[in-house]
């Protein structure tokens, strides 16, 4: 039976964009799993079991009967389009490029990209929009490094990415830019086939090129762009928006280098850019004393799970960058757990303190209530972040 309640795709409370809607807290307290209607811009409205408790989300995401199948449009080479052994085979080709060690090695490149973005913010002067000048260019340029995009192409690559991934553009404009991007990726793949570069895409071509088609390789490139761009840009923007409203916590990130890693974990727990993870059950899946039935759609609410108290005794509705690191599922769990999470952490650990150190007097140039949050987008964030200093 489906309840009559609808849970908005982001599941975020009106007036407090970082908090879940009350229905999600109620569902979390309820012993019985809730079946709800989820309106989705991509999939149309669909009925689903909503899973909200931390342990339940973790258990169902780890269950191989829970499939991506049909939850996302299919794209060759995109890990989120595959399940089971096909997924494992493709993922194994990429894991060595995304270890914690690899992320540490990338730190100098990330620092360079961050410094260049900060120079642009300074050039623009007070009133600058950090989304446009800081949060968006950083992940794009980091991905250029992963894909081996030549320096001469980077400005155009950035422009095309911004348009292709800006959902406020018309569908035609987005499709046109996405097609251009696909053609560009095909060109990059052809280049790596001739002379594989020293980067993620080049390494995959060198080591596994004979097992992958050109469209799978281009799809891997596109996946990295999509998975690693919007998520970082929006985490940066939401984290900055939050910290500017909590100056005492901002000071910790700015002045205490040893506290930065913990602060980043707390921001990831609290911000939750990928609010829900959609799936479908390919068999009956036990959840405590109940079952998700074969064929049912499932929505794992990371937003609710990250505030599930469990035995912690902490007030998890509050942002506290100084608290001991709390468990969170912001990078998902199970076979599809975020491949780029170590790189993501490194980008945030470098970018946030660098911003607040370059502009120690940084503050919002608009009233906090004027910030336009993307509460109903697939990736939560804020559309613009005008600042002054
Ligand atoms: C703060 C930043 C990020 C967040 C919050 C995030 C979150 C996530 C989540 C929740 C998933 C699992 C999706 C699901 O289970 O349905 C995922 C998967 C993935 N992420 Fe990230 N991500 C981030 C950054 C990145 C970066 C920087 C990259 C690489 C450049 C990346 C690459 C991927 C890939 C390839 C997958 C698919 C893995 C698979 O299906 O096996 N992500 N990410």
Short mmCIF file of C-alpha atoms and ligand atoms in Angstrom, two decimals:
data_model
loop_
_atom_site.label_atom_id
_atom_site.label_comp_id
_atom_site.label_asym_id
_atom_site.label_seq_id
_atom_site.Cartn_x
_atom_site.Cartn_y
_atom_site.Cartn_z
CA UNK A 1 0.00 0.00 0.00
CA UNK A 2 1.29 3.47 -0.88
CA UNK A 3 0.63 6.26 1.62
CA UNK A 4 -0.95 9.36 0.20
CA UNK A 5 2.06 11.39 1.31
CA UNK A 6 4.40 12.75 -1.29
CA UNK A 7 8.02 13.33 -0.40
CA UNK A 8 9.70 15.97 -2.58
CA UNK A 9 12.66 14.55 -4.49
CA UNK A 10 15.16 16.45 -2.32
CA UNK A 11 13.16 15.74 0.86
CA UNK A 12 14.27 19.07 2.30
CA UNK A 13 12.24 21.22 4.67
CA UNK A 14 10.84 24.54 3.45
CA UNK A 15 12.65 27.40 5.16
CA UNK A 16 15.56 25.22 6.31
CA UNK A 17 17.13 23.70 3.20
CA UNK A 18 19.71 21.63 5.09
CA UNK A 19 17.08 19.75 7.14
CA UNK A 20 14.89 16.84 6.04
CA UNK A 21 11.11 17.33 5.71
CA UNK A 22 9.29 16.26 8.92
CA UNK A 23 7.83 13.23 7.06
CA UNK A 24 11.32 11.75 6.82
CA UNK A 25 11.90 12.06 10.58
CA UNK A 26 8.48 10.47 11.18
CA UNK A 27 9.31 7.64 8.79
CA UNK A 28 12.59 7.12 10.65
CA UNK A 29 10.84 6.75 14.01
CA UNK A 30 8.19 4.44 12.58
CA UNK A 31 8.96 0.71 12.98
CA UNK A 32 7.09 0.05 9.74
CA UNK A 33 8.72 0.88 6.40
CA UNK A 34 6.89 3.68 4.57
CA UNK A 35 5.73 3.50 0.99
CA UNK A 36 5.44 6.94 -0.55
CA UNK A 37 5.12 8.81 -3.85
CA UNK A 38 8.23 10.59 -5.05
CA UNK A 39 7.81 13.22 -7.80
CA UNK A 40 10.94 13.16 -9.96
CA UNK A 41 11.83 15.48 -12.86
CA UNK A 42 13.83 12.67 -14.51
CA UNK A 43 11.66 9.61 -13.86
CA UNK A 44 8.18 11.13 -13.44
CA UNK A 45 6.30 10.50 -10.16
CA UNK A 46 6.96 7.01 -8.82
CA UNK A 47 5.96 4.98 -5.77
CA UNK A 48 8.79 3.73 -3.59
CA UNK A 49 9.73 2.32 -0.23
CA UNK A 50 11.61 5.09 1.55
CA UNK A 51 14.47 3.88 3.75
CA UNK A 52 15.57 6.42 6.36
CA UNK A 53 17.43 4.72 9.23
CA UNK A 54 21.23 4.67 9.01
CA UNK A 55 21.58 0.90 9.46
CA UNK A 56 18.71 0.14 7.05
CA UNK A 57 20.16 2.38 4.33
CA UNK A 58 23.56 0.74 4.74
CA UNK A 59 22.13 -2.77 4.67
CA UNK A 60 19.91 -2.30 1.64
CA UNK A 61 22.60 -0.51 -0.38
CA UNK A 62 24.97 -3.42 0.30
CA UNK A 63 22.37 -5.99 -0.82
CA UNK A 64 23.10 -7.14 -4.37
CA UNK A 65 19.40 -7.74 -5.01
CA UNK A 66 18.99 -3.98 -4.95
CA UNK A 67 19.75 -2.81 -8.46
CA UNK A 68 20.42 0.47 -10.22
CA UNK A 69 18.48 -1.07 -13.16
CA UNK A 70 16.29 1.59 -14.73
CA UNK A 71 16.92 4.14 -11.98
CA UNK A 72 19.25 6.08 -14.27
CA UNK A 73 19.30 6.48 -18.06
CA UNK A 74 21.70 3.87 -19.57
CA UNK A 75 25.07 5.06 -20.76
CA UNK A 76 27.86 2.73 -21.89
CA UNK A 77 30.89 3.06 -19.59
CA UNK A 78 28.93 4.76 -16.77
CA UNK A 79 29.24 2.62 -13.62
CA UNK A 80 25.85 3.81 -12.43
CA UNK A 81 24.31 2.04 -15.44
CA UNK A 82 25.63 -1.39 -14.46
CA UNK A 83 24.97 -4.02 -11.77
CA UNK A 84 26.56 -7.28 -10.72
CA UNK A 85 29.64 -8.78 -12.43
CA UNK A 86 29.55 -6.28 -15.33
CA UNK A 87 29.75 -3.46 -12.81
CA UNK A 88 32.55 -5.12 -10.84
CA UNK A 89 34.59 -5.72 -14.01
CA UNK A 90 34.40 -2.08 -15.09
CA UNK A 91 34.90 -0.66 -11.60
CA UNK A 92 38.09 -2.72 -11.10
CA UNK A 93 39.61 -0.95 -14.08
CA UNK A 94 39.29 2.37 -12.27
CA UNK A 95 39.88 1.75 -8.56
CA UNK A 96 43.69 2.10 -8.70
CA UNK A 97 43.25 5.67 -9.98
CA UNK A 98 41.11 6.75 -7.02
CA UNK A 99 42.95 5.59 -3.90
CA UNK A 100 43.75 7.87 -0.93
CA UNK A 101 47.39 7.78 -1.98
CA UNK A 102 46.52 8.90 -5.48
CA UNK A 103 44.46 11.76 -4.01
CA UNK A 104 47.46 12.84 -1.89
CA UNK A 105 49.62 12.84 -5.02
CA UNK A 106 47.05 15.07 -6.72
CA UNK A 107 47.20 17.66 -3.91
CA UNK A 108 49.75 19.98 -5.66
CA UNK A 109 47.62 20.04 -8.83
CA UNK A 110 44.51 20.80 -6.77
CA UNK A 111 46.33 23.59 -4.93
CA UNK A 112 47.30 25.14 -8.26
CA UNK A 113 43.72 25.01 -9.52
CA UNK A 114 42.41 26.52 -6.26
CA UNK A 115 44.99 29.35 -6.31
CA UNK A 116 44.03 30.21 -9.91
CA UNK A 117 40.33 30.30 -8.95
CA UNK A 118 41.10 32.54 -5.96
CA UNK A 119 42.98 34.93 -8.26
CA UNK A 120 39.86 35.20 -10.42
CA UNK A 121 37.69 35.95 -7.37
CA UNK A 122 40.13 38.66 -6.29
CA UNK A 123 40.18 40.12 -9.80
CA UNK A 124 36.37 40.26 -9.88
CA UNK A 125 36.33 42.14 -6.57
CA UNK A 126 33.64 42.40 -3.88
CA UNK A 127 30.24 41.20 -5.13
CA UNK A 128 31.91 38.22 -6.89
CA UNK A 129 29.77 35.10 -7.25
CA UNK A 130 31.71 32.20 -5.72
CA UNK A 131 29.59 29.58 -7.50
CA UNK A 132 30.72 30.91 -10.85
CA UNK A 133 34.31 31.83 -10.03
CA UNK A 134 35.34 29.32 -7.37
CA UNK A 135 33.02 26.34 -6.78
CA UNK A 136 32.44 25.47 -10.46
CA UNK A 137 35.91 25.94 -12.02
CA UNK A 138 37.70 23.88 -9.35
CA UNK A 139 36.07 20.49 -10.11
CA UNK A 140 36.05 21.15 -13.87
CA UNK A 141 39.79 21.79 -13.93
CA UNK A 142 40.52 18.82 -11.64
CA UNK A 143 38.57 16.63 -14.09
CA UNK A 144 40.53 18.13 -17.01
CA UNK A 145 43.62 16.70 -15.27
CA UNK A 146 41.97 13.27 -14.86
CA UNK A 147 40.97 13.15 -18.52
CA UNK A 148 44.09 14.75 -19.96
CA UNK A 149 42.29 17.74 -21.54
CA UNK A 150 45.05 19.86 -23.16
CA UNK A 151 45.54 23.35 -21.66
CA UNK A 152 44.49 25.04 -24.91
CA UNK A 153 41.05 23.36 -24.73
CA UNK A 154 40.31 24.00 -21.06
CA UNK A 155 38.49 27.31 -21.33
CA UNK A 156 36.11 25.92 -23.97
CA UNK A 157 35.75 22.68 -21.97
CA UNK A 158 34.76 24.70 -18.90
CA UNK A 159 32.25 26.78 -20.86
CA UNK A 160 30.66 23.71 -22.47
CA UNK A 161 30.48 21.83 -19.16
CA UNK A 162 28.85 24.78 -17.41
CA UNK A 163 26.13 24.99 -20.08
CA UNK A 164 25.60 21.21 -20.41
CA UNK A 165 25.16 20.80 -16.65
CA UNK A 166 23.12 23.95 -16.03
CA UNK A 167 19.58 22.66 -15.73
CA UNK A 168 18.15 26.17 -15.95
CA UNK A 169 19.07 26.11 -19.68
CA UNK A 170 16.50 24.80 -22.15
CA UNK A 171 16.59 21.07 -22.83
CA UNK A 172 17.68 21.78 -26.46
CA UNK A 173 20.66 23.89 -25.38
CA UNK A 174 21.68 21.26 -22.81
CA UNK A 175 21.36 18.43 -25.36
CA UNK A 176 23.39 20.39 -27.91
CA UNK A 177 26.21 20.96 -25.42
CA UNK A 178 26.02 17.34 -24.19
CA UNK A 179 26.40 16.16 -27.83
CA UNK A 180 29.41 18.49 -28.27
CA UNK A 181 30.86 17.08 -25.06
CA UNK A 182 30.39 13.51 -26.30
CA UNK A 183 32.15 14.37 -29.57
CA UNK A 184 34.96 15.99 -27.58
CA UNK A 185 35.30 12.90 -25.35
CA UNK A 186 35.47 10.70 -28.47
CA UNK A 187 38.36 12.89 -29.69
CA UNK A 188 40.14 12.58 -26.33
CA UNK A 189 39.76 8.79 -26.44
CA UNK A 190 41.19 8.70 -29.98
CA UNK A 191 44.17 10.74 -28.72
CA UNK A 192 44.76 8.35 -25.81
CA UNK A 193 44.49 5.35 -28.17
CA UNK A 194 47.40 6.83 -30.12
CA UNK A 195 49.43 7.97 -27.15
CA UNK A 196 47.94 7.22 -23.71
CA UNK A 197 48.50 10.12 -21.32
CA UNK A 198 49.60 9.95 -17.69
CA UNK A 199 46.12 10.45 -16.25
CA UNK A 200 43.04 8.35 -15.39
CA UNK A 201 41.67 8.02 -18.92
CA UNK A 202 45.13 7.43 -20.40
CA UNK A 203 45.83 4.73 -17.80
CA UNK A 204 42.55 2.92 -18.54
CA UNK A 205 43.35 2.98 -22.27
CA UNK A 206 46.89 1.71 -21.66
CA UNK A 207 45.88 -1.10 -19.30
CA UNK A 208 42.42 -2.13 -20.50
CA UNK A 209 42.02 -0.46 -23.91
CA UNK A 210 41.75 -3.83 -25.68
CA UNK A 211 38.77 -4.81 -23.48
CA UNK A 212 36.78 -1.59 -23.91
CA UNK A 213 35.05 -0.02 -26.91
CA UNK A 214 35.57 3.64 -27.79
CA UNK A 215 32.06 4.48 -26.62
CA UNK A 216 32.68 2.78 -23.24
CA UNK A 217 35.88 4.82 -22.85
CA UNK A 218 34.10 8.04 -23.79
CA UNK A 219 31.34 7.04 -21.36
CA UNK A 220 33.91 6.66 -18.56
CA UNK A 221 35.12 10.19 -19.33
CA UNK A 222 31.57 11.55 -19.27
CA UNK A 223 30.77 9.73 -16.04
CA UNK A 224 33.80 11.25 -14.30
CA UNK A 225 32.76 14.67 -15.53
CA UNK A 226 29.17 14.35 -14.35
CA UNK A 227 29.88 12.51 -11.06
CA UNK A 228 32.82 14.68 -10.09
CA UNK A 229 31.60 18.09 -11.13
CA UNK A 230 28.12 18.91 -9.81
CA UNK A 231 28.77 17.09 -6.54
CA UNK A 232 31.94 19.00 -5.67
CA UNK A 233 30.69 22.35 -6.97
CA UNK A 234 27.55 22.07 -4.87
CA UNK A 235 29.28 20.73 -1.75
CA UNK A 236 31.70 23.64 -1.89
CA UNK A 237 28.91 26.17 -2.42
CA UNK A 238 26.67 24.79 0.35
CA UNK A 239 29.58 24.45 2.77
CA UNK A 240 30.71 28.02 2.16
CA UNK A 241 27.12 29.30 2.52
CA UNK A 242 26.81 27.45 5.83
CA UNK A 243 30.16 28.54 7.23
CA UNK A 244 29.54 32.18 6.34
CA UNK A 245 26.47 31.91 8.56
CA UNK A 246 28.50 30.27 11.37
CA UNK A 247 31.58 32.54 11.68
CA UNK A 248 32.89 30.70 14.75
CA UNK A 249 32.98 27.44 12.78
CA UNK A 250 34.43 29.20 9.73
CA UNK A 251 37.28 30.39 11.98
CA UNK A 252 38.08 26.74 12.83
CA UNK A 253 38.44 25.87 9.13
CA UNK A 254 40.48 29.04 8.50
CA UNK A 255 42.81 28.96 11.49
CA UNK A 256 43.22 25.34 12.60
CA UNK A 257 44.79 23.18 9.88
CA UNK A 258 44.63 20.07 12.09
CA UNK A 259 40.84 20.48 12.39
CA UNK A 260 40.18 20.70 8.64
CA UNK A 261 39.78 16.96 7.88
CA UNK A 262 37.19 16.56 10.66
CA UNK A 263 35.41 19.74 9.61
CA UNK A 264 35.14 18.48 6.03
CA UNK A 265 33.58 15.18 7.25
CA UNK A 266 31.04 17.13 9.31
CA UNK A 267 30.18 19.36 6.34
CA UNK A 268 29.75 16.30 4.11
CA UNK A 269 27.47 14.71 6.72
CA UNK A 270 25.39 17.84 7.07
CA UNK A 271 25.21 19.14 3.48
CA UNK A 272 24.39 15.86 1.64
CA UNK A 273 24.59 16.89 -2.04
CA UNK A 274 23.16 13.55 -3.34
CA UNK A 275 20.10 13.57 -1.13
CA UNK A 276 18.47 10.34 -2.26
CA UNK A 277 19.79 7.20 -3.94
CA UNK A 278 17.15 5.49 -6.12
CA UNK A 279 17.10 1.72 -6.69
CA UNK A 280 14.83 -1.21 -7.62
CA UNK A 281 14.55 -4.58 -5.87
CA UNK A 282 15.35 -7.58 -8.10
CA UNK A 283 14.32 -9.99 -5.31
CA UNK A 284 12.68 -9.81 -1.89
CA UNK A 285 14.97 -7.96 0.51
CA UNK A 286 14.60 -8.31 4.28
CA UNK A 287 14.69 -5.11 6.33
CA UNK A 288 14.50 -5.91 10.08
CA UNK A 289 11.28 -7.99 10.36
CA UNK A 290 9.85 -6.70 7.06
CA UNK A 291 10.47 -7.07 3.37
CA UNK A 292 10.98 -4.90 0.34
CA UNK A 293 9.23 -6.93 -2.37
CA UNK A 294 10.76 -7.89 -5.71
CA UNK A 295 10.05 -5.18 -8.29
CA UNK A 296 9.48 -2.41 -5.75
CA UNK A 297 11.32 0.86 -6.19
CA UNK A 298 13.40 2.02 -3.26
CA UNK A 299 14.61 5.43 -2.25
CA UNK A 300 17.46 5.53 0.26
CA UNK A 301 17.34 8.88 2.05
CA UNK A 302 20.92 9.80 2.87
CA UNK A 303 19.67 13.10 4.25
CA UNK A 304 17.64 11.34 6.94
CA UNK A 305 20.21 8.56 7.57
CA UNK A 306 22.98 11.09 8.25
CA UNK A 307 20.94 12.53 11.12
CA UNK A 308 19.92 9.18 12.56
CA UNK A 309 21.08 9.41 16.15
CA UNK A 310 21.76 5.73 16.72
CA UNK A 311 23.74 5.38 19.91
CA UNK A 312 25.83 8.51 19.36
CA UNK A 313 24.01 10.78 21.82
CA UNK A 314 25.06 13.73 19.62
CA UNK A 315 22.68 16.42 18.42
CA UNK A 316 23.01 15.61 14.74
CA UNK A 317 20.60 18.32 13.61
CA UNK A 318 23.29 20.85 14.44
CA UNK A 319 26.40 21.59 12.39
CA UNK A 320 29.47 21.30 14.61
CA UNK A 321 32.79 21.11 12.80
CA UNK A 322 34.61 20.40 16.03
CA UNK A 323 32.66 17.30 17.06
CA UNK A 324 34.24 13.84 16.82
CA UNK A 325 33.78 12.51 13.28
CA UNK A 326 30.30 11.02 12.87
CA UNK A 327 29.35 8.17 10.57
CA UNK A 328 27.68 9.31 7.35
CA UNK A 329 26.51 7.91 4.02
CA UNK A 330 27.11 10.98 1.86
CA UNK A 331 29.26 8.88 -0.50
CA UNK A 332 26.70 6.05 -0.56
CA UNK A 333 27.51 2.48 0.46
CA UNK A 334 27.96 -0.94 -1.13
CA UNK A 335 29.07 -1.70 -4.69
CA UNK A 336 28.32 1.79 -6.04
CA UNK A 337 29.91 3.69 -3.17
CA UNK A 338 31.55 6.85 -4.54
CA UNK A 339 34.67 5.99 -6.49
CA UNK A 340 35.97 9.57 -6.23
CA UNK A 341 35.49 10.08 -2.49
CA UNK A 342 39.18 10.45 -1.61
CA UNK A 343 39.66 12.95 -4.40
CA UNK A 344 36.49 14.76 -3.29
CA UNK A 345 37.77 15.02 0.29
CA UNK A 346 41.10 16.36 -0.96
CA UNK A 347 39.43 19.05 -3.10
CA UNK A 348 37.36 20.22 -0.12
CA UNK A 349 40.30 20.07 2.31
CA UNK A 350 42.39 22.26 0.02
CA UNK A 351 39.72 24.66 -1.25
CA UNK A 352 37.86 25.67 1.93
CA UNK A 353 40.80 26.81 4.12
CA UNK A 354 42.48 28.43 1.10
CA UNK A 355 39.38 30.55 0.44
CA UNK A 356 39.01 31.72 4.04
CA UNK A 357 42.72 32.46 4.36
CA UNK A 358 42.86 34.50 1.14
CA UNK A 359 39.79 36.48 2.27
CA UNK A 360 39.78 36.47 6.10
CA UNK A 361 36.95 39.03 6.14
CA UNK A 362 34.77 37.11 3.68
CA UNK A 363 31.01 37.55 4.15
CA UNK A 364 27.79 37.16 2.18
CA UNK A 365 26.91 40.14 -0.01
CA UNK A 366 23.18 39.33 0.35
CA UNK A 367 20.99 38.45 3.32
CA UNK A 368 21.16 34.69 4.07
CA UNK A 369 17.42 34.35 3.37
CA UNK A 370 18.00 35.62 -0.17
CA UNK A 371 20.20 32.65 -1.10
CA UNK A 372 18.53 30.56 -3.78
CA UNK A 373 18.98 26.90 -2.77
CA UNK A 374 18.47 24.06 -5.25
CA UNK A 375 16.23 22.10 -2.91
CA UNK A 376 14.48 20.07 -5.59
CA UNK A 377 17.40 19.30 -7.88
CA UNK A 378 19.00 15.85 -7.98
CA UNK A 379 22.14 17.44 -6.54
CA UNK A 380 21.41 19.90 -3.74
CA UNK A 381 23.26 23.20 -3.74
CA UNK A 382 22.92 26.94 -4.05
CA UNK A 383 22.59 28.75 -7.37
CA UNK A 384 24.72 31.81 -6.61
CA UNK A 385 26.90 32.92 -3.73
CA UNK A 386 27.66 36.65 -3.95
CA UNK A 387 30.31 37.61 -1.40
CA UNK A 388 32.24 40.62 -0.24
CA UNK A 389 35.33 41.15 1.93
C1 LIG B 1 31.46 15.79 -2.48
C2 LIG B 1 31.58 15.18 -3.63
C3 LIG B 1 30.92 13.89 -4.00
C4 LIG B 1 29.81 13.29 -3.49
C5 LIG B 1 28.94 13.77 -2.34
C6 LIG B 1 29.61 12.07 -4.21
C7 LIG B 1 28.59 11.17 -3.95
C8 LIG B 1 28.43 9.98 -4.60
C9 LIG B 1 27.42 8.99 -4.28
C10 LIG B 1 26.35 9.14 -3.21
C11 LIG B 1 27.58 7.95 -5.12
C12 LIG B 1 26.76 6.66 -5.13
C13 LIG B 1 25.55 6.79 -6.00
C14 LIG B 1 24.58 5.63 -5.81
O1 LIG B 1 24.88 4.70 -5.06
O2 LIG B 1 23.51 5.68 -6.42
C15 LIG B 1 28.68 8.26 -5.99
C16 LIG B 1 29.14 7.44 -7.00
C17 LIG B 1 30.18 7.78 -7.84
N1 LIG B 1 31.02 8.87 -7.73
FE1 LIG B 1 30.88 10.35 -6.37
N2 LIG B 1 30.58 11.95 -5.16
C18 LIG B 1 31.41 13.04 -5.07
C19 LIG B 1 32.53 13.29 -5.83
C20 LIG B 1 33.02 12.49 -6.82
C21 LIG B 1 34.20 12.74 -7.59
C22 LIG B 1 35.14 13.91 -7.41
C23 LIG B 1 34.30 11.73 -8.51
C24 LIG B 1 35.35 11.49 -9.57
C25 LIG B 1 35.89 12.42 -10.29
C26 LIG B 1 33.19 10.83 -8.28
C27 LIG B 1 32.96 9.69 -8.99
C28 LIG B 1 31.94 8.81 -8.73
C29 LIG B 1 31.69 7.62 -9.54
C30 LIG B 1 32.50 7.18 -10.75
C31 LIG B 1 30.58 6.98 -8.97
C32 LIG B 1 29.92 5.69 -9.45
C33 LIG B 1 30.49 4.52 -8.70
C34 LIG B 1 29.83 3.20 -9.06
O3 LIG B 1 28.69 3.19 -9.54
O4 LIG B 1 30.49 2.17 -8.86
N3 LIG B 1 32.43 11.32 -7.26
N4 LIG B 1 29.20 9.50 -5.65
#
